C-alpha cells in the first residue's frame, strides 16, 4: 500500500510541475502546429494523388503518437534534473523500492503527456484533420501504451547520461532520426534495405503504427496505411518496454548507489 | 531497544570509489548509543560525507559492517530508511513546489498519509502538525510560497521539519550549516538543540566547525579517511589540550634554580612557561619561595588543539 501511495505521490509531483510550467505547455502546442500545419498540409497537397488516404490525417496521427512518445521520454529527463538539484536524494532515502521510484516517474510523465496530447487533439481538427469520438476512444488504450513505452525508452537513455547538459545534446540525436525512420510523416512500408532495418529497430515505429491501426480500424485504409497487426505492435512494445525498464532501472539504481 | 545499546554500529568500514586507488575512508569503526548526540568532525575531504552516505543507504560500501538500529544497511536498506531522517549537505527540496507541498510529498512518500492533491484535502491531523511546525519555525506566512523565494536558513529549517515528519529514531545531519551566515547558523542550532532535547532523538552530525561539535556527547575526529580520535568533547579537550602556566620574577635566575630543584620542567629564561599536566597553578605558585611578579594561565582553544591534531 505504501508503495502504491509513493508511486502516486511521485507521479502527482510531475503533473503539478507541468501545470506550473507554462513554457512547456506552450511548446507542446507549437510543435504539432508546425508539423501538422506546415508539413501535413504541404505533403497532403503534393502526395495526395499517389496514396489512397488523406495525408493530413496520416501526419496528424503520426505526430500525436510521436508527441506522446517523445514527451514522456523527455519527461524522464527530470530524473537527471532531480539528480542535479539533489532532490533525488530525498526520493532515494525514502523507504520505497527503486522500481517504485522509476514506475512513479514513468506514470507521472505519462499522465503529463496525455494531458499535453489534448492540445494536439484540439489543433489537428482546426488545421483540417478529421477525428471523431469513436476514434478518440479507440486511440486511448494505444495512447496509454505509447506513453508507457516512451517512458521506458526515456529511462534507459537517461540512466546512461550523467548530466542535464549531455542529455540536451544527445537526446535529439536519438530522437529526431526516428521521426523519419518511424514514419511519422511519410509511409515506410517500402524502403531500401539499410533504411528498412533502421526503421524496424527504431522504437517509435511501433507506437506510431499501433496508433494508426486504431485510428483506421474498420476502414480499408488500415491495410495501406499501416505496417503490422496492432497486436504485433503491442507485443513488440511490451518486449522492448520490458527490456528498457529492467536495464534502465538497473543502471539508474547502480549509478545512484555504486560510485 | 535498551537505552545503553548502540543504535549505530560501524565496524572496519572502508570505501574505495570507482576509478580511485586510495580509499576515501579506511577501517572506520564507531558506535553511537541511542539518544546521544554524536559528531563526526574533520576537515573537507576527510571522508565525512562518504561515511554518512553509506550509513544512510545512498552509497554502497567496499568492505566492513554497518548496522542501524540492529539492521544491516545494505540487506535491510528499506527498513533502515524508515528509521532515519537525513539533512543533506546540499538542499534537497523541490524548488517548483511550495514549502507545504515539499512536506506533504515527504509525508506521502513515507506512507504517513494517503496521497491527496491539495492541502485542504489532507486530514486534520496532518494540517495541525504542519501548522504547529510552521509556527515553531515562524514560516506560517511562507508555507504556501514556492521554495524559490526562501533564504538558505529557511530552506534548512524546512528540511529539518520535513526530516522529522516521520519521527525517525536517528537524525543524520551532513554539514547542515554549510553556506549559512553566522546569524542563520546560530538560529538553526538553537532550533536543532530544541528539537534534539524535545524529541529525544539520536543525532549524527558531520561538521568541520569545531564549535558545532562542542555540545556533542561524543566526538570522532576523522582525517584522510581514518579515525584519529573518539572521545567526549571534555575528554578531548583534556587529552589534546595542554594547559600552560607562565610565571615571571624580577629574580629570574633564582626562580630558574628553584624550578630545577623542584624538578619542574619549564621553557624560556623569563618569563617561564610550565606545562601543568595536572598540577594546580595555585599550589605551584604557593610552593615557590622566589617572589613572583607575573602570573598567567593559558589554555589553548579547542580549535588550536584540533588543528594541531589533524596537522600531525
XYZ file of C-alpha atoms in Angstrom, chain B residues 23 52 58 60 90 106 131 177 181 197 266:
11
model
C 40.298 4.593 -0.105
C 27.243 9.416 6.244
C 22.696 6.075 -0.548
C 27.479 1.124 -1.199
C 23.143 20.283 -0.458
C 7.677 13.594 2.158
C 0.675 24.245 11.300
C 25.157 24.870 8.269
C 25.749 33.174 7.571
C 16.005 17.603 23.558
C 59.964 24.795 32.037
